[in-house]
Short mmCIF file of C-alpha atoms and ligand atoms in Angstrom, two decimals:
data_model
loop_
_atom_site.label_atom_id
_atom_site.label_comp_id
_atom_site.label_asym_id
_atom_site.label_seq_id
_atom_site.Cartn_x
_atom_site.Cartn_y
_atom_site.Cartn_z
CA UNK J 1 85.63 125.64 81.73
CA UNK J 2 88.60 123.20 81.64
CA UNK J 3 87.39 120.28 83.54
CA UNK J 4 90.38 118.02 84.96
CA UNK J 5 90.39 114.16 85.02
CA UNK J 6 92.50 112.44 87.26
CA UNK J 7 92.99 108.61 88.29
CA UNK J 8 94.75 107.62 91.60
CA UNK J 9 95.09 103.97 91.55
CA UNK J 10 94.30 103.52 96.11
CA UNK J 11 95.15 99.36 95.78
CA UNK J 12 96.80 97.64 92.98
CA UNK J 13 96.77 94.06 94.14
CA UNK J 14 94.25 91.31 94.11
CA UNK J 15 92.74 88.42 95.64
CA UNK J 16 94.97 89.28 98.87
CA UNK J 17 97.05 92.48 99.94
CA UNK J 18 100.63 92.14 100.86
CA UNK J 19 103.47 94.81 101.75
CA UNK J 20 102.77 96.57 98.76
CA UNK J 21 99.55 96.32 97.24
CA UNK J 22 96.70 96.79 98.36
CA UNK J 23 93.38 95.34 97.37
CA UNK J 24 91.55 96.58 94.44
CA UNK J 25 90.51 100.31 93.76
CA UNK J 26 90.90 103.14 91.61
CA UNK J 27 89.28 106.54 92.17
CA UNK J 28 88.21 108.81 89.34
CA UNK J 29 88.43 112.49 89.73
CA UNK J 30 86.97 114.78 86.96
CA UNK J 31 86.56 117.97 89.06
CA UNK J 32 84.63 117.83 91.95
CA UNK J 33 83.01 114.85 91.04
CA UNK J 34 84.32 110.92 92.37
CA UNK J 35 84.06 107.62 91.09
CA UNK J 36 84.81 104.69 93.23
CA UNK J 37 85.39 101.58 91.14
CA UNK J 38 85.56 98.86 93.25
CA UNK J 39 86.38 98.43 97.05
CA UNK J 40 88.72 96.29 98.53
CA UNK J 41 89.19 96.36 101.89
CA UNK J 42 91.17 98.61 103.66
CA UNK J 43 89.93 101.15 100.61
CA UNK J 44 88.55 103.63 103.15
CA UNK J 45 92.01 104.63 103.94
CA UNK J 46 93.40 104.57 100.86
CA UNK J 47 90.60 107.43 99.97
CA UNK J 48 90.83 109.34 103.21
CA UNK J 49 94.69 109.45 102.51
CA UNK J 50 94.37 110.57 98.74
CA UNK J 51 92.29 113.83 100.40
CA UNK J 52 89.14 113.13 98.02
CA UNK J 53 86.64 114.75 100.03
CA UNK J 54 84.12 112.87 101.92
CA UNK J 55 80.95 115.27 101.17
CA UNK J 56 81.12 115.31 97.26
CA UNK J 57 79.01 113.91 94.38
CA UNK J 58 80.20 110.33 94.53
CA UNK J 59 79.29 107.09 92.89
CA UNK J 60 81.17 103.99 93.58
CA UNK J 61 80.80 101.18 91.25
CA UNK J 62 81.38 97.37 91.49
CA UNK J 63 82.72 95.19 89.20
CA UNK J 64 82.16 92.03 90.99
CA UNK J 65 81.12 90.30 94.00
CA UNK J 66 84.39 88.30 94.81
CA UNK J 67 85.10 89.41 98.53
CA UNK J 68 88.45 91.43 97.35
CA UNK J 69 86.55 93.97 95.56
CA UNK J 70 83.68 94.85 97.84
CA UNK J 71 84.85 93.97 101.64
CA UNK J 72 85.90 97.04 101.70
CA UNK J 73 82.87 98.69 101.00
CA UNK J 74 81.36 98.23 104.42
CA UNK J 75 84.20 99.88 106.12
CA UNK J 76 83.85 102.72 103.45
CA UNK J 77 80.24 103.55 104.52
CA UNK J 78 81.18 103.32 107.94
CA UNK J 79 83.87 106.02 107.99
CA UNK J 80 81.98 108.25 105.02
CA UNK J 81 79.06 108.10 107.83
CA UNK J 82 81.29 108.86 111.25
CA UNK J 83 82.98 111.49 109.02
CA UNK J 84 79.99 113.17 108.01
CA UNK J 85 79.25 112.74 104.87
CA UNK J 86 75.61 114.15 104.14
CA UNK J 87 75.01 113.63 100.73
CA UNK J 88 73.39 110.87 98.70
CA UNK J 89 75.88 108.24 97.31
CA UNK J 90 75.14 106.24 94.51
CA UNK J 91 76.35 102.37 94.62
CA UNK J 92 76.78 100.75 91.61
CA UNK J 93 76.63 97.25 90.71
CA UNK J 94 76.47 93.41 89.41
CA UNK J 95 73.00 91.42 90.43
CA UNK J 96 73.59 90.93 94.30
CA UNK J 97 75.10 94.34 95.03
CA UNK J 98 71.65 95.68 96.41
CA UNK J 99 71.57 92.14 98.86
CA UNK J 100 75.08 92.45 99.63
CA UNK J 101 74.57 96.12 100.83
CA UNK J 102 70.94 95.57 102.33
CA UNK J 103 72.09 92.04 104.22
CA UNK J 104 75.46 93.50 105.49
CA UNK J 105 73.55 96.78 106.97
CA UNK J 106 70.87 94.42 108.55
CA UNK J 107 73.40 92.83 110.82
CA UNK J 108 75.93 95.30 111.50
CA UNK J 109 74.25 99.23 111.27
CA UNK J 110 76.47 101.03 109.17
CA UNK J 111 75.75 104.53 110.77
CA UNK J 112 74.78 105.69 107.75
CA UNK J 113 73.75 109.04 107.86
CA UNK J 114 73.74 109.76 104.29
CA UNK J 115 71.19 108.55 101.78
CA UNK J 116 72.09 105.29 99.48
CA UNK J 117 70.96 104.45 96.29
CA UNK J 118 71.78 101.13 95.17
CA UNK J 119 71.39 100.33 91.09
CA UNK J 120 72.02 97.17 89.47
CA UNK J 121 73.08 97.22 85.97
CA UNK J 122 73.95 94.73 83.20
CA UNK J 123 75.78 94.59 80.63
CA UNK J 124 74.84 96.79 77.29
CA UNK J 125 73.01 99.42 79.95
CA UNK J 126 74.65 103.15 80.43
CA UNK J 127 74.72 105.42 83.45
CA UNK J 128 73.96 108.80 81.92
CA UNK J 129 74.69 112.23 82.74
CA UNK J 130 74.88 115.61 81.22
CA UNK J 131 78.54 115.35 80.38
CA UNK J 132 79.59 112.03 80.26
CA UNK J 133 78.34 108.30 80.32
CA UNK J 134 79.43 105.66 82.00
CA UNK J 135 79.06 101.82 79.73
CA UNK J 136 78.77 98.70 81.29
CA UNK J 137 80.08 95.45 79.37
CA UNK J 138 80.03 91.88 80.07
CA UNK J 139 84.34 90.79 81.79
CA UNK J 140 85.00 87.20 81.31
CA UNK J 141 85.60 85.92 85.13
CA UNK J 142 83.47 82.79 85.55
CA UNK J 143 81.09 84.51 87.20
CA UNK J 144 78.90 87.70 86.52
CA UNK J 145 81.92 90.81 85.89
CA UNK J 146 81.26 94.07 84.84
CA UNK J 147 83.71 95.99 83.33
CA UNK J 148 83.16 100.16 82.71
CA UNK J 149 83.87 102.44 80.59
CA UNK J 150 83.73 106.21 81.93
CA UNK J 151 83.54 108.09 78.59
CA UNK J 152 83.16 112.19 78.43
CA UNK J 153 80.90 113.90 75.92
CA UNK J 154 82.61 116.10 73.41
CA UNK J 155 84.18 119.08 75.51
CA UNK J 156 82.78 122.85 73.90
CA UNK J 157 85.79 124.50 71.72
CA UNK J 158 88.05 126.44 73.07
CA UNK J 159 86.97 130.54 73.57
CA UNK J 160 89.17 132.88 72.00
CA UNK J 161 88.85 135.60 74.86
CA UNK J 162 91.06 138.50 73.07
CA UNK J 163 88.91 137.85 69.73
CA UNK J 164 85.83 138.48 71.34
CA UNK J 165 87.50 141.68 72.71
CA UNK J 166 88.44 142.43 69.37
CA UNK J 167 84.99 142.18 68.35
CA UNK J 168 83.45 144.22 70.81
CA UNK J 169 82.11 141.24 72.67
CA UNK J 170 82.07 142.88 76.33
CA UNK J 171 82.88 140.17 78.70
CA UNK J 172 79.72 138.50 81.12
CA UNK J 173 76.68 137.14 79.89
CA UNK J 174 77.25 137.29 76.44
CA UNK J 175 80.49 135.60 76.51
CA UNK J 176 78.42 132.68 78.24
CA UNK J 177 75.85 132.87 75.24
CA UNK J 178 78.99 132.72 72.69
CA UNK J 179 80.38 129.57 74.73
CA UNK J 180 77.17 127.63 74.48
CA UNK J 181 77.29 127.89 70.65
CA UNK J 182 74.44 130.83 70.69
CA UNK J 183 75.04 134.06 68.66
CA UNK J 184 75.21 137.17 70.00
CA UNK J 185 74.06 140.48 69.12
CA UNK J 186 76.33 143.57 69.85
CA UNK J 187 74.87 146.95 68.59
CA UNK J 188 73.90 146.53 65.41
CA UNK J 189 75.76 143.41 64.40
CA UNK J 190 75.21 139.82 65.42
CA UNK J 191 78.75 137.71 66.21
CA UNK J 192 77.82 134.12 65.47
CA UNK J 193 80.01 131.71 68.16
CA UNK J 194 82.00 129.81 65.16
CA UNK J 195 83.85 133.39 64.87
CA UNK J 196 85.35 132.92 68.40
CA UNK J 197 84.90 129.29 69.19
CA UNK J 198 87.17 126.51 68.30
CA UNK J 199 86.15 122.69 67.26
CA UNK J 200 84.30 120.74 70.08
CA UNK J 201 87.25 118.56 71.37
CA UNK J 202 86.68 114.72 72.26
CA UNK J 203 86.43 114.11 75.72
CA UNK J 204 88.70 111.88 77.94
CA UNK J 205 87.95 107.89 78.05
CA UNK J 206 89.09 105.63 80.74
CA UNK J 207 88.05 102.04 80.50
CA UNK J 208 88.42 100.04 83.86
CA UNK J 209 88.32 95.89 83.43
CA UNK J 210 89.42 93.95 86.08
CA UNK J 211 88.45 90.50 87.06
CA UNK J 212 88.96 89.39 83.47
CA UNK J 213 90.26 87.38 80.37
CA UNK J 214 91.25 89.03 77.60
CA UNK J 215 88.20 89.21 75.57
CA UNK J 216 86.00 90.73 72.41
CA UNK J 217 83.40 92.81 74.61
CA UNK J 218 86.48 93.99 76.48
CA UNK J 219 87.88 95.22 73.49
CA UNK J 220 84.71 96.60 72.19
CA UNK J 221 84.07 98.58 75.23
CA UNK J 222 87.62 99.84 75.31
CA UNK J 223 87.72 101.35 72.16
CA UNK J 224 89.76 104.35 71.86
CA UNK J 225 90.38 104.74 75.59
CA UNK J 226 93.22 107.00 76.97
CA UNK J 227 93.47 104.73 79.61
CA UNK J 228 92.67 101.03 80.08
CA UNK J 229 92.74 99.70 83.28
CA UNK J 230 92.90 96.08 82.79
CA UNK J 231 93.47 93.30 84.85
CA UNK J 232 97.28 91.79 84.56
CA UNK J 233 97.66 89.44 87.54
CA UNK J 234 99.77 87.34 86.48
CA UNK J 235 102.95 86.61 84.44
CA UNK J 236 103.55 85.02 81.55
CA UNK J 237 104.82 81.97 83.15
CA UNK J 238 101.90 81.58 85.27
CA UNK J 239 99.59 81.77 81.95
CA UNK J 240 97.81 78.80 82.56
CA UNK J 241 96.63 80.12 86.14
CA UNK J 242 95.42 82.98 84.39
CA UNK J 243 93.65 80.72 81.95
CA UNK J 244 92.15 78.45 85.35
CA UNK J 245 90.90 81.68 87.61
CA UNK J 246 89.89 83.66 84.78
CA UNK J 247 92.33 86.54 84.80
CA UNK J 248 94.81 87.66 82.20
CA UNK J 249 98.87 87.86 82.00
CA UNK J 250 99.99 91.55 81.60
CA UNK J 251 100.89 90.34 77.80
CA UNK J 252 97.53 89.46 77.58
CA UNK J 253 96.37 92.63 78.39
CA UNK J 254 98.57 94.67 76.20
CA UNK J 255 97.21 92.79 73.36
CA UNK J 256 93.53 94.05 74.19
CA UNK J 257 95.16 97.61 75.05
CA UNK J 258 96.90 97.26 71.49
CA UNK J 259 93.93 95.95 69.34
CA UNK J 260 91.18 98.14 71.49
CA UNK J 261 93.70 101.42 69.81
CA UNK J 262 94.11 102.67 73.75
CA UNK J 263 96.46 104.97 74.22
CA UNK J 264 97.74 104.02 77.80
CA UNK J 265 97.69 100.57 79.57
CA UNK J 266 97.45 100.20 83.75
CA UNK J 267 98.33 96.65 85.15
CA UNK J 268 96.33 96.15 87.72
CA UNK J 269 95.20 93.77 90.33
CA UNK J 270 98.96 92.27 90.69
CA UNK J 271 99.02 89.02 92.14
CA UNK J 272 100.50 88.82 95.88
CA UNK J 273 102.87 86.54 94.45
CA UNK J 274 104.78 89.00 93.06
CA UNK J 275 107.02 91.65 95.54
CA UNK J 276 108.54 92.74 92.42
CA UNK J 277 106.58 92.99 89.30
CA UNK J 278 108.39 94.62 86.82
CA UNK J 279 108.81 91.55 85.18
CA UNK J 280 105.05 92.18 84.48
CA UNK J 281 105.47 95.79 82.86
CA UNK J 282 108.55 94.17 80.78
CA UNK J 283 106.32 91.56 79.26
CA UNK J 284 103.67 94.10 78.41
CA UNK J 285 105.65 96.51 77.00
CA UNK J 286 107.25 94.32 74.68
CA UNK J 287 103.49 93.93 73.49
CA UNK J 288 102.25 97.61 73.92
CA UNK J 289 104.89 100.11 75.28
CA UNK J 290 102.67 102.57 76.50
CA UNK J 291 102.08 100.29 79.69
CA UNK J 292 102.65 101.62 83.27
CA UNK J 293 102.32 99.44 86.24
CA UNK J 294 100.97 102.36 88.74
CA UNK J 295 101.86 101.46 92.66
CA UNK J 296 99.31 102.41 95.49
CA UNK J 297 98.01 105.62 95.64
CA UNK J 298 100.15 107.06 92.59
CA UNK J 299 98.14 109.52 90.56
CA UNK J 300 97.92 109.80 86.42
CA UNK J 301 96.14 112.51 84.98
CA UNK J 302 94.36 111.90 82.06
CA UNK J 303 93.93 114.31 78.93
CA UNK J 304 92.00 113.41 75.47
ZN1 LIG U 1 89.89 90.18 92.17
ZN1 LIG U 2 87.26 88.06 90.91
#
């Protein structure tokens, strides 16, 4: 089965929204499955606009605890509850997220009708699942930042259909078998699955790192990644703010998109400051051309 990965970038901005950004979040398809990272406020629009679905498996996962990237997680819960949303949702987070969640819930009832499960992780630590894993590395913000990196297993070869025809490989159950590596009998010969059955092929990796400065575990963690997401809010000429509130210049993060070997670089989390900031994707590109500077709710899909 050819599973699809998709990234729609809902807010772009940081620290506050204006006309054109949003505040931070970028939402992970990969078939029916989502993944929330981060949630500025106003997110829970964003999503219902980009049609996600509000009753699928769903994780949403925090980077952070500065207000731009979780005040909107409150209002997400809200709506996911008065829209019916029945199934367990699995919050992901810093130290604090469980608090933030538990304190904000005690105060104002989030009509949640749908189980939570909270998990703190650190740094070095891996969510796991049967086809793909999710790494958690230590940003460099000034306070505790996570930054992810959502990376798919190897993906089974691809099935050559009209060979197993040829070989008399009737098609049901024992195509299945052949697809899961197994060998097959058929009459009185056994078709091993290398005969019809390509190479595993490498999965897709999308590394998300926003509040940050450009740095080594960064890097590390981004390894190889079709996609970095990486924090660019500023310019070069505002380098030194960068330096101050422990964010990175959009050449700053085409050099960790360049020497991580990424394939594709999203600025994200643009400052407010800036209406117009294609200065920004100039400056990276000049360090890393495959740079895009997505705007709210644009889509990219993502292939290995
Ligand atoms: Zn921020
Ligand atoms: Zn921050």
């Amino acid at each position: 089965m050819n599973i699809s990965v998709s990234v729609t970038f809902l807010g772009t901005g940081g620290s506050v929204p204006n006309k054109f950004r949003n505040l931070p979040s970028v939402l992970i398809r990969r078939g029916p499955e989502l993944f929330l990272f981060d949630c500025g406020e106003g997110t829970q629009r964003q999503f219902l606009q980009a049609r996600a679905g509000i009753n699928r498996k769903m994780r949403i996962l925090i980077s952070h605890l500065h207000g731009d990237h979780v005040f909107g997680l409150p209002g997400m819960l809200h709506s996911l509850s008065f829209m019916g949303r029945s199934r367990e949702l699995e919050i992901i987070g810093p130290k604090g997220t469980i608090g933030l969640v538990t304190s904000v819930n005690r105060v104002v009832k989030l009509y949640n009708r749908f189980p939570i499960r909270i998990r703190e992780v650190k740094p070095g630590q891996s969510i796991k699942d049967a086809e793909y894993n999710i790494r958690v590395a230590a940003a460099q913000h000034g306070i505790a930042c996570l930054a992810y990196a959502f990376e798919e297993k190897p993906r089974p070869g691809r099935f050559d259909a009209a060979k197993a025809r040829r070989l008399g490989v009737p098609e049901g159950p024992l195509w299945k078998e052949l697809q899961s590596g197994k060998s097959v009998r058929v009459g009185r010969r056994w078709i091993v699955s290398k005969l019809v059955l390509g190479p595993p092929r490498q999965g897709v990796k999308i590394t998300y790192a926003v509040d940050t400065r450009p740095c080594a575990s960064v890097i590390r963690l981004a390894s190889g990644s079709d996609l970095l997401i990486h924090d660019s809010c500023f310019a070069e000429s505002a380098a030194r703010k960068a330096k101050e509130y422990g964010h990175s210049t959009a050449g700053e993060a085409a050099g960790v998109a360049k020497r991580s070997g990424s394939r594709m670089l999203a600025l994200f989390h643009i400052s407010a400051m800036y209406e117009d900031a294609l200065p920004l994707l100039a400056e990276a590109r000049k360090v890393f051309h495959q740079s895009i500077l997505p705007r709210d709710m644009e889509t990219v899909s993502v292939v290995a």
